[in-house]
mmCIF file of C-alpha atoms and ligand atoms in Angstrom:
data_model
loop_
_atom_site.group_PDB
_atom_site.id
_atom_site.type_symbol
_atom_site.label_atom_id
_atom_site.label_comp_id
_atom_site.label_asym_id
_atom_site.label_seq_id
_atom_site.Cartn_x
_atom_site.Cartn_y
_atom_site.Cartn_z
ATOM 1 C CA MET P 1 -19.157 7.219 -9.568
ATOM 2 C CA ILE P 2 -17.797 4.138 -11.244
ATOM 3 C CA ASN P 3 -20.170 2.453 -13.688
ATOM 4 C CA GLY P 4 -23.123 4.240 -12.100
ATOM 5 C CA LYS P 5 -22.258 3.301 -8.524
ATOM 6 C CA ILE P 6 -20.639 5.019 -5.563
ATOM 7 C CA ASP P 7 -17.905 2.616 -4.456
ATOM 8 C CA LEU P 8 -16.354 3.101 -1.015
ATOM 9 C CA ARG P 9 -14.884 -0.410 -0.618
ATOM 10 C CA SER P 10 -11.319 0.476 -1.539
ATOM 11 C CA ASP P 11 -9.124 2.683 -3.728
ATOM 12 C CA THR P 12 -8.350 -0.487 -5.728
ATOM 13 C CA VAL P 13 -11.709 -0.057 -7.481
ATOM 14 C CA THR P 14 -10.522 3.047 -9.352
ATOM 15 C CA VAL P 15 -10.644 2.639 -13.124
ATOM 16 C CA PRO P 16 -8.131 4.169 -15.571
ATOM 17 C CA THR P 17 -8.701 7.823 -16.428
ATOM 18 C CA ASN P 18 -9.449 8.913 -19.975
ATOM 19 C CA ALA P 19 -5.888 10.256 -20.262
ATOM 20 C CA MET P 20 -4.593 6.803 -19.300
ATOM 21 C CA ARG P 21 -6.776 5.044 -21.852
ATOM 22 C CA GLU P 22 -5.516 7.490 -24.480
ATOM 23 C CA ALA P 23 -1.857 6.963 -23.503
ATOM 24 C CA MET P 24 -2.330 3.180 -23.493
ATOM 25 C CA SER P 25 -3.748 3.223 -26.999
ATOM 26 C CA GLN P 26 -0.757 5.207 -28.294
ATOM 27 C CA ALA P 27 2.023 3.477 -26.312
ATOM 28 C CA VAL P 28 5.188 2.426 -28.135
ATOM 29 C CA VAL P 29 5.747 -1.208 -27.135
ATOM 30 C CA GLY P 30 8.285 -3.988 -27.635
ATOM 31 C CA ASP P 31 9.319 -7.289 -26.068
ATOM 32 C CA ASP P 32 10.180 -6.309 -22.513
ATOM 33 C CA VAL P 33 11.975 -9.614 -21.837
ATOM 34 C CA TYR P 34 14.494 -8.409 -24.465
ATOM 35 C CA GLY P 35 14.444 -4.981 -22.796
ATOM 36 C CA ASP P 36 12.811 -3.603 -25.950
ATOM 37 C CA ASP P 37 9.740 -1.913 -24.520
ATOM 38 C CA ALA P 38 10.458 1.812 -24.571
ATOM 39 C CA THR P 39 7.400 2.635 -22.454
ATOM 40 C CA VAL P 40 8.322 0.155 -19.720
ATOM 41 C CA ASN P 41 11.893 1.466 -19.771
ATOM 42 C CA GLU P 42 10.581 5.021 -19.398
ATOM 43 C CA LEU P 43 8.365 4.049 -16.462
ATOM 44 C CA GLU P 44 11.170 2.189 -14.689
ATOM 45 C CA GLN P 45 13.519 5.147 -15.148
ATOM 46 C CA LEU P 46 10.858 7.616 -13.997
ATOM 47 C CA ALA P 47 10.240 5.579 -10.839
ATOM 48 C CA ALA P 48 13.958 5.235 -10.093
ATOM 49 C CA ASN P 49 14.378 9.014 -10.399
ATOM 50 C CA MET P 50 11.318 9.823 -8.304
ATOM 51 C CA PHE P 51 12.471 7.595 -5.449
ATOM 52 C CA GLY P 52 16.160 8.459 -5.707
ATOM 53 C CA LYS P 53 17.187 4.881 -6.531
ATOM 54 C CA GLU P 54 19.305 3.482 -9.365
ATOM 55 C CA ALA P 55 16.745 1.237 -11.045
ATOM 56 C CA GLY P 56 13.132 0.117 -11.202
ATOM 57 C CA LEU P 57 11.228 -3.006 -12.232
ATOM 58 C CA PHE P 58 7.648 -3.157 -13.484
ATOM 59 C CA LEU P 59 5.457 -5.852 -11.921
ATOM 60 C CA PRO P 60 1.798 -6.780 -12.280
ATOM 61 C CA THR P 61 0.837 -6.531 -8.594
ATOM 62 C CA GLY P 62 1.944 -5.208 -5.237
ATOM 63 C CA THR P 63 1.942 -8.726 -3.834
ATOM 64 C CA MET P 64 4.388 -9.881 -6.494
ATOM 65 C CA SER P 65 6.486 -6.796 -5.842
ATOM 66 C CA ASN P 66 6.723 -7.523 -2.100
ATOM 67 C CA GLN P 67 7.302 -11.225 -2.580
ATOM 68 C CA LEU P 68 9.950 -10.614 -5.217
ATOM 69 C CA ALA P 69 11.676 -8.237 -2.806
ATOM 70 C CA LEU P 70 11.814 -11.001 -0.175
ATOM 71 C CA PHE P 71 12.860 -13.605 -2.792
ATOM 72 C CA THR P 72 15.700 -11.329 -3.890
ATOM 73 C CA HIS P 73 16.862 -10.048 -0.499
ATOM 74 C CA ILE P 74 17.003 -13.310 1.455
ATOM 75 C CA GLN P 75 18.088 -16.950 1.368
ATOM 76 C CA ARG P 76 15.684 -19.715 2.421
ATOM 77 C CA GLY P 77 15.263 -19.999 6.168
ATOM 78 C CA GLU P 78 16.502 -16.524 6.947
ATOM 79 C CA ASP P 79 14.568 -14.159 9.201
ATOM 80 C CA VAL P 80 12.489 -11.253 8.009
ATOM 81 C CA ILE P 81 11.427 -8.819 10.740
ATOM 82 C CA LEU P 82 8.033 -7.222 10.108
ATOM 83 C CA PRO P 83 4.896 -6.011 11.927
ATOM 84 C CA ASP P 84 2.316 -8.692 12.747
ATOM 85 C CA ASN P 85 -0.591 -6.968 10.976
ATOM 86 C CA CYS P 86 1.233 -6.247 7.721
ATOM 87 C CA HIS P 87 0.028 -7.113 4.234
ATOM 88 C CA ILE P 88 2.872 -9.619 3.686
ATOM 89 C CA ILE P 89 1.649 -11.686 6.642
ATOM 90 C CA CYS P 90 -2.103 -11.098 6.495
ATOM 91 C CA HIS P 91 -2.991 -10.736 2.829
ATOM 92 C CA GLU P 92 -0.461 -12.547 0.639
ATOM 93 C CA GLY P 93 -1.615 -16.126 1.115
ATOM 94 C CA GLY P 94 1.478 -17.320 2.936
ATOM 95 C CA ALA P 95 3.572 -16.591 -0.164
ATOM 96 C CA SER P 96 6.710 -15.721 1.820
ATOM 97 C CA ALA P 97 6.982 -19.332 2.987
ATOM 98 C CA ILE P 98 6.227 -20.723 -0.467
ATOM 99 C CA ILE P 99 8.409 -18.484 -2.633
ATOM 100 C CA ALA P 100 11.293 -16.999 -0.650
ATOM 101 C CA GLY P 101 11.176 -19.643 2.108
ATOM 102 C CA ALA P 102 11.333 -16.823 4.635
ATOM 103 C CA GLN P 103 11.061 -17.294 8.362
ATOM 104 C CA LEU P 104 8.814 -14.395 9.322
ATOM 105 C CA ARG P 105 9.695 -12.894 12.665
ATOM 106 C CA SER P 106 6.632 -10.805 13.383
ATOM 107 C CA ILE P 107 6.630 -8.011 15.936
ATOM 108 C CA PRO P 108 3.485 -6.659 17.591
ATOM 109 C CA ASN P 109 2.253 -3.464 16.065
ATOM 110 C CA VAL P 110 1.827 -1.013 18.924
ATOM 111 C CA ASN P 111 -0.061 2.172 17.965
ATOM 112 C CA GLY P 112 0.803 1.553 14.349
ATOM 113 C CA GLU P 113 4.519 0.922 14.820
ATOM 114 C CA MET P 114 6.917 -1.904 15.669
ATOM 115 C CA PRO P 115 8.543 -0.690 18.895
ATOM 116 C CA LEU P 116 12.172 0.118 18.067
ATOM 117 C CA ASP P 117 13.584 -1.732 21.066
ATOM 118 C CA LEU P 118 11.757 -4.887 19.988
ATOM 119 C CA VAL P 119 13.076 -4.595 16.436
ATOM 120 C CA GLU P 120 16.615 -4.482 17.743
ATOM 121 C CA HIS P 121 15.898 -7.235 20.278
ATOM 122 C CA TYR P 122 14.702 -9.610 17.533
ATOM 123 C CA ILE P 123 17.745 -9.152 15.308
ATOM 124 C CA ARG P 124 20.026 -12.233 15.341
ATOM 125 C CA LYS P 125 23.282 -11.203 16.905
ATOM 126 C CA ASP P 126 25.534 -14.247 16.626
ATOM 127 C CA PRO P 127 26.270 -15.547 13.117
ATOM 128 C CA GLU P 128 28.759 -18.081 14.552
ATOM 129 C CA ASP P 129 26.037 -19.796 16.628
ATOM 130 C CA ILE P 130 24.869 -22.816 14.596
ATOM 131 C CA HIS P 131 21.433 -22.644 16.246
ATOM 132 C CA GLN P 132 20.701 -19.281 14.748
ATOM 133 C CA THR P 133 19.583 -18.210 11.313
ATOM 134 C CA LYS P 134 20.437 -14.767 10.010
ATOM 135 C CA THR P 135 18.213 -11.670 10.029
ATOM 136 C CA ALA P 136 18.229 -10.815 6.335
ATOM 137 C CA LEU P 137 15.571 -8.119 6.028
ATOM 138 C CA ILE P 138 13.424 -5.639 7.934
ATOM 139 C CA THR P 139 10.207 -4.580 6.250
ATOM 140 C CA TYR P 140 7.162 -2.452 7.101
ATOM 141 C CA GLU P 141 4.557 -0.292 5.375
ATOM 142 C CA ASN P 142 4.029 3.434 5.011
ATOM 143 C CA ALA P 143 1.202 4.333 4.749
ATOM 144 C CA ASP P 144 -0.265 1.018 5.889
ATOM 145 C CA SER P 145 -3.506 -0.690 4.917
ATOM 146 C CA ASP P 146 -5.048 0.502 8.206
ATOM 147 C CA GLY P 147 -4.555 4.022 6.921
ATOM 148 C CA GLN P 148 -1.845 4.860 9.460
ATOM 149 C CA VAL P 149 1.325 6.809 8.667
ATOM 150 C CA ARG P 150 4.778 6.524 10.218
ATOM 151 C CA SER P 151 6.850 9.675 10.715
ATOM 152 C CA LEU P 152 10.123 10.376 8.935
ATOM 153 C CA GLU P 153 11.836 10.160 12.338
ATOM 154 C CA TYR P 154 10.506 6.641 12.825
ATOM 155 C CA MET P 155 11.680 5.643 9.344
ATOM 156 C CA LYS P 156 15.104 7.078 10.088
ATOM 157 C CA SER P 157 15.325 5.153 13.366
ATOM 158 C CA ILE P 158 14.479 1.848 11.680
ATOM 159 C CA LYS P 159 17.159 2.513 9.055
ATOM 160 C CA GLU P 160 19.727 3.324 11.741
ATOM 161 C CA ILE P 161 19.068 0.044 13.551
ATOM 162 C CA ALA P 162 19.209 -1.856 10.257
ATOM 163 C CA ASP P 163 22.475 -0.165 9.270
ATOM 164 C CA LYS P 164 24.028 -1.003 12.623
ATOM 165 C CA TYR P 165 23.578 -4.710 11.824
ATOM 166 C CA GLU P 166 24.008 -4.331 8.033
ATOM 167 C CA ILE P 167 20.485 -5.488 7.268
ATOM 168 C CA PRO P 168 18.574 -4.086 4.267
ATOM 169 C CA VAL P 169 15.175 -2.402 4.688
ATOM 170 C CA HIS P 170 12.280 -3.008 2.312
ATOM 171 C CA LEU P 171 9.450 -0.490 2.437
ATOM 172 C CA ASP P 172 6.038 -1.715 1.353
ATOM 173 C CA GLY P 173 5.024 1.594 -0.150
ATOM 174 C CA ALA P 174 1.781 0.404 -1.715
ATOM 175 C CA ARG P 175 0.360 3.760 -0.582
ATOM 176 C CA ILE P 176 3.602 5.709 -0.194
ATOM 177 C CA PHE P 177 2.134 8.708 -2.068
ATOM 178 C CA ASN P 178 -0.711 8.886 0.460
ATOM 179 C CA GLY P 179 1.892 8.727 3.223
ATOM 180 C CA ALA P 180 3.965 11.496 1.646
ATOM 181 C CA THR P 181 0.863 13.645 1.103
ATOM 182 C CA TYR P 182 -0.086 13.269 4.765
ATOM 183 C CA LEU P 183 3.448 14.017 5.974
ATOM 184 C CA GLY P 184 3.802 16.924 3.542
ATOM 185 C CA VAL P 185 7.108 15.583 2.193
ATOM 186 C CA GLY P 186 8.332 14.225 -1.140
ATOM 187 C CA VAL P 187 8.493 10.453 -1.653
ATOM 188 C CA LYS P 188 12.261 10.744 -2.045
ATOM 189 C CA GLU P 189 12.529 11.901 1.556
ATOM 190 C CA MET P 190 10.762 8.744 2.662
ATOM 191 C CA ALA P 191 12.639 6.530 0.204
ATOM 192 C CA GLN P 192 16.040 7.541 1.595
ATOM 193 C CA TYR P 193 15.308 5.358 4.632
ATOM 194 C CA ALA P 194 14.738 2.173 2.625
ATOM 195 C CA ASP P 195 16.964 0.116 0.320
ATOM 196 C CA THR P 196 14.062 -1.134 -1.774
ATOM 197 C CA ILE P 197 10.475 0.051 -2.134
ATOM 198 C CA SER P 198 7.384 -1.453 -3.741
ATOM 199 C CA VAL P 199 4.756 0.991 -4.956
ATOM 200 C CA CYS P 200 1.207 0.214 -6.143
ATOM 201 C CA MET P 201 -0.014 2.153 -9.148
ATOM 202 C CA SER P 202 -3.456 0.555 -9.275
ATOM 203 C CA LYS P 203 -4.889 1.868 -6.017
ATOM 204 C CA GLY P 204 -5.551 5.570 -5.543
ATOM 205 C CA LEU P 205 -3.390 6.342 -8.574
ATOM 206 C CA CYS P 206 -5.931 4.769 -10.970
ATOM 207 C CA ALA P 207 -3.706 2.577 -13.174
ATOM 208 C CA PRO P 208 -5.544 -0.618 -14.166
ATOM 209 C CA VAL P 209 -2.576 -2.819 -13.220
ATOM 210 C CA GLY P 210 0.901 -2.435 -11.915
ATOM 211 C CA SER P 211 3.438 -2.081 -9.197
ATOM 212 C CA ILE P 212 6.979 -0.849 -9.366
ATOM 213 C CA LEU P 213 9.923 -2.115 -7.334
ATOM 214 C CA VAL P 214 12.896 0.216 -6.982
ATOM 215 C CA GLY P 215 16.391 -0.297 -5.579
ATOM 216 C CA SER P 216 20.051 -0.469 -6.508
ATOM 217 C CA ARG P 217 21.084 -1.514 -10.027
ATOM 218 C CA LYS P 218 22.535 -4.740 -8.629
ATOM 219 C CA PHE P 219 19.389 -5.586 -6.660
ATOM 220 C CA ILE P 220 17.058 -4.889 -9.586
ATOM 221 C CA ALA P 221 19.215 -6.980 -11.966
ATOM 222 C CA LEU P 222 18.821 -9.961 -9.617
ATOM 223 C CA ALA P 223 15.116 -9.209 -9.120
ATOM 224 C CA ARG P 224 14.663 -9.171 -12.912
ATOM 225 C CA ARG P 225 16.064 -12.718 -13.057
ATOM 226 C CA LYS P 226 13.843 -13.831 -10.224
ATOM 227 C CA ARG P 227 10.784 -12.170 -11.758
ATOM 228 C CA LYS P 228 11.384 -14.436 -14.777
ATOM 229 C CA ILE P 229 11.488 -17.459 -12.433
ATOM 230 C CA LEU P 230 8.065 -16.441 -11.132
ATOM 231 C CA GLY P 231 6.725 -16.250 -14.673
ATOM 232 C CA GLY P 232 6.608 -12.489 -14.489
ATOM 233 C CA GLY P 233 8.653 -11.708 -17.611
ATOM 234 C CA MET P 234 6.058 -9.904 -19.695
ATOM 235 C CA ARG P 235 6.178 -8.957 -23.380
ATOM 236 C CA GLN P 236 4.517 -5.846 -24.912
ATOM 237 C CA VAL P 237 3.608 -4.597 -21.482
ATOM 238 C CA GLY P 238 4.222 -0.941 -22.302
ATOM 239 C CA ILE P 239 0.501 -0.852 -22.936
ATOM 240 C CA LEU P 240 0.097 -1.073 -19.151
ATOM 241 C CA ALA P 241 3.229 0.882 -18.259
ATOM 242 C CA ALA P 242 1.775 3.839 -20.208
ATOM 243 C CA ALA P 243 -0.934 4.113 -17.550
ATOM 244 C CA GLY P 244 1.752 3.729 -14.870
ATOM 245 C CA ILE P 245 3.646 6.755 -16.183
ATOM 246 C CA LEU P 246 0.548 8.907 -15.642
ATOM 247 C CA ALA P 247 -0.140 7.199 -12.301
ATOM 248 C CA LEU P 248 3.281 8.225 -10.972
ATOM 249 C CA GLY P 249 3.662 11.483 -12.852
ATOM 250 C CA GLU P 250 0.209 13.041 -12.599
ATOM 251 C CA MET P 251 -2.024 11.329 -10.085
ATOM 252 C CA PRO P 252 -0.199 11.923 -6.764
ATOM 253 C CA LYS P 253 -0.927 15.681 -7.099
ATOM 254 C CA ARG P 254 -4.626 15.091 -6.520
ATOM 255 C CA LEU P 255 -4.397 12.779 -3.469
ATOM 256 C CA GLN P 256 -4.852 15.677 -1.039
ATOM 257 C CA GLU P 257 -8.380 15.954 -2.416
ATOM 258 C CA ASP P 258 -9.088 12.336 -1.382
ATOM 259 C CA HIS P 259 -7.696 13.036 2.091
ATOM 260 C CA ASP P 260 -9.808 16.202 2.377
ATOM 261 C CA ASN P 261 -12.882 14.247 1.288
ATOM 262 C CA ALA P 262 -12.125 11.580 3.893
ATOM 263 C CA LYS P 263 -11.953 14.301 6.543
ATOM 264 C CA TYR P 264 -15.256 15.703 5.282
ATOM 265 C CA LEU P 265 -16.751 12.193 5.425
ATOM 266 C CA VAL P 266 -15.676 11.910 9.079
ATOM 267 C CA THR P 267 -17.418 15.200 9.893
ATOM 268 C CA ARG P 268 -20.607 14.123 8.163
ATOM 269 C CA LEU P 269 -20.626 10.582 9.636
ATOM 270 C CA LYS P 270 -20.554 12.118 13.112
ATOM 271 C CA GLU P 271 -24.050 13.494 12.367
ATOM 272 C CA VAL P 272 -25.441 9.969 11.906
ATOM 273 C CA LYS P 273 -27.033 8.490 15.027
ATOM 274 C CA GLY P 274 -25.701 5.132 16.184
ATOM 275 C CA LEU P 275 -22.240 5.369 14.636
ATOM 276 C CA GLU P 276 -19.011 5.628 16.582
ATOM 277 C CA VAL P 277 -16.556 7.409 14.289
ATOM 278 C CA PHE P 278 -12.822 7.012 14.921
ATOM 279 C CA GLU P 279 -11.854 10.517 13.928
ATOM 280 C CA GLU P 280 -8.223 10.281 15.018
ATOM 281 C CA ARG P 281 -7.653 7.278 12.739
ATOM 282 C CA GLN P 282 -8.416 9.282 9.610
ATOM 283 C CA LYS P 283 -5.049 10.280 8.206
ATOM 284 C CA ILE P 284 -5.161 9.406 4.521
ATOM 285 C CA ASN P 285 -8.141 8.357 2.383
ATOM 286 C CA MET P 286 -9.575 5.884 4.910
ATOM 287 C CA VAL P 287 -12.346 6.445 7.415
ATOM 288 C CA PHE P 288 -13.145 4.018 10.234
ATOM 289 C CA PHE P 289 -16.284 3.692 12.321
ATOM 290 C CA ARG P 290 -18.313 1.198 14.291
ATOM 291 C CA LEU P 291 -22.015 0.377 14.237
ATOM 292 C CA LYS P 292 -22.907 1.039 17.845
ATOM 293 C CA ASP P 293 -26.647 1.638 18.245
ATOM 294 C CA TYR P 294 -27.385 1.656 14.551
ATOM 295 C CA PRO P 295 -30.693 0.209 13.284
ATOM 296 C CA LEU P 296 -28.957 -2.184 10.839
ATOM 297 C CA ASP P 297 -26.184 -4.703 11.413
ATOM 298 C CA SER P 298 -23.206 -4.840 9.083
ATOM 299 C CA ALA P 299 -24.637 -7.398 6.633
ATOM 300 C CA ALA P 300 -28.005 -5.599 6.439
ATOM 301 C CA LEU P 301 -26.260 -2.272 5.876
ATOM 302 C CA VAL P 302 -24.209 -3.711 2.994
ATOM 303 C CA ARG P 303 -27.456 -4.957 1.364
ATOM 304 C CA TYR P 304 -29.327 -1.688 1.986
ATOM 305 C CA MET P 305 -26.494 0.320 0.430
ATOM 306 C CA ALA P 306 -26.235 -2.067 -2.528
ATOM 307 C CA ASP P 307 -29.972 -1.563 -3.149
ATOM 308 C CA HIS P 308 -29.160 2.144 -3.495
ATOM 309 C CA ASP P 309 -26.149 1.603 -5.804
ATOM 310 C CA VAL P 310 -23.550 2.200 -3.089
ATOM 311 C CA CYS P 311 -20.869 -0.479 -2.655
ATOM 312 C CA ILE P 312 -19.386 -0.884 0.818
ATOM 313 C CA ASN P 313 -17.595 -3.677 2.657
ATOM 314 C CA GLY P 314 -18.999 -5.190 5.819
ATOM 315 C CA GLU P 315 -17.228 -4.864 9.134
ATOM 316 C CA ASP P 316 -13.823 -6.414 9.686
ATOM 317 C CA ASN P 317 -13.034 -7.166 13.329
ATOM 318 C CA GLY P 318 -15.985 -4.981 14.250
ATOM 319 C CA LEU P 319 -14.733 -2.017 12.228
ATOM 320 C CA MET P 320 -16.295 -0.470 9.145
ATOM 321 C CA ARG P 321 -13.947 1.183 6.644
ATOM 322 C CA PHE P 322 -14.920 3.646 3.901
ATOM 323 C CA VAL P 323 -12.264 4.663 1.367
ATOM 324 C CA THR P 324 -12.320 7.833 -0.728
ATOM 325 C CA HIS P 325 -10.646 8.097 -4.139
ATOM 326 C CA CYS P 326 -10.685 9.868 -7.499
ATOM 327 C CA TYR P 327 -14.230 8.654 -8.234
ATOM 328 C CA VAL P 328 -15.886 9.772 -4.975
ATOM 329 C CA SER P 329 -17.033 13.392 -4.901
ATOM 330 C CA LYS P 330 -18.160 15.519 -1.985
ATOM 331 C CA GLU P 331 -21.736 15.445 -3.331
ATOM 332 C CA GLU P 332 -21.614 11.642 -3.379
ATOM 333 C CA ILE P 333 -20.429 11.644 0.227
ATOM 334 C CA ASP P 334 -23.504 13.757 1.060
ATOM 335 C CA GLN P 335 -25.712 11.192 -0.701
ATOM 336 C CA VAL P 336 -24.151 8.341 1.278
ATOM 337 C CA VAL P 337 -24.644 10.186 4.570
ATOM 338 C CA GLU P 338 -28.316 10.857 3.755
ATOM 339 C CA LEU P 339 -28.797 7.156 3.007
ATOM 340 C CA LEU P 340 -27.164 6.245 6.321
ATOM 341 C CA LYS P 341 -29.468 8.654 8.162
ATOM 342 C CA ASP P 342 -32.558 7.221 6.452
ATOM 343 C CA ALA P 343 -31.843 3.544 7.158
ATOM 344 C CA ARG P 344 -34.197 1.774 9.556
HETATM 345 C C1 PLP B 401 -2.653 -3.559 -1.682
HETATM 346 C C2 PLP B 401 -1.422 -3.745 -0.907
HETATM 347 C C3 PLP B 401 -0.419 -4.638 -1.340
HETATM 348 C C4 PLP B 401 -0.575 -5.584 -2.519
HETATM 349 O O1 PLP B 401 -1.027 -5.085 -3.693
HETATM 350 P P1 PLP B 401 -1.840 -5.968 -4.750
HETATM 351 O O2 PLP B 401 -1.650 -5.184 -5.988
HETATM 352 O O3 PLP B 401 -3.253 -6.028 -4.265
HETATM 353 O O4 PLP B 401 -1.223 -7.318 -4.844
HETATM 354 C C5 PLP B 401 0.718 -4.719 -0.581
HETATM 355 N N1 PLP B 401 0.874 -3.983 0.536
HETATM 356 C C6 PLP B 401 -0.060 -3.129 0.984
HETATM 357 C C7 PLP B 401 0.199 -2.335 2.218
HETATM 358 C C8 PLP B 401 -1.246 -2.996 0.284
HETATM 359 O O5 PLP B 401 -2.182 -2.156 0.739
#
């Protein structure tokens, strides 16, 4: 429950835990633009260590983290290779064209992955040819916002192609901890196949705000400059970083519970007449289904649920998505399933 409601719209709805609120109230802070905020410095160091990189940078959002990565990695007009359904293309308001001036070279996402031969095919091969720009970055997500997870082998293959042409790899790791939990590996094992990684702390990890960008010392120094250009140099922001320290340090341990609850939700949804449940798509904390012969359409179902204090999103491209998180219990899943069964 969050504020008396069961909220299955997203893991972004999670509110800070009591431990976070406590840590925020006690946080030692300073002017972070001067580098004086001890709590921000601690968070950035913690993130760098966790991901096996030299440095970290605290940012307000995952979008800013991704866009700053592009802004720092590339020059205007250069190519960025990425999957066509990724967050950078679909959900960041065209920012890559506005901020970094990137030319996005999107590759079809086939079964959740950019085919490796296509990635290599799209890389610019002839820097001497005045018709051609340069491929300056390859980026993709793991886990992605469709709840799919790429294997370590796939990540390694992308890195090998990138290395062959000396192109950096940026991993949009908004949900990297969910990915690592699903794969049963540490985030460092995933991070070794990317030069830079952006990580969201305000999704399933419950921080109220915050993303962290990690990479080499040189890259982060340049990103820090460019964050200032974007107006992202913040002052006594340790008050938020304090929640981030708990988000990274404590919260990933409990993500398996969200994944188990999502699996349980799949099992229970299969009991409801008129739903087509996409069982094989449930890997992390996301469950997908379709209203097939269900008595209510998507809009009516959203209203019916809202009348019973359950928040859900309507269908997107014909698909319904329910997301489990820290504030959704097994008992609440049972309540939701009973409501679904009773609708008419
Ligand atoms: C949520 C998300 C982001 C952006 O995070 P915001 O904090 O909402 O700006 C980036 N990439 C992926 C894959 C996401 O799911």
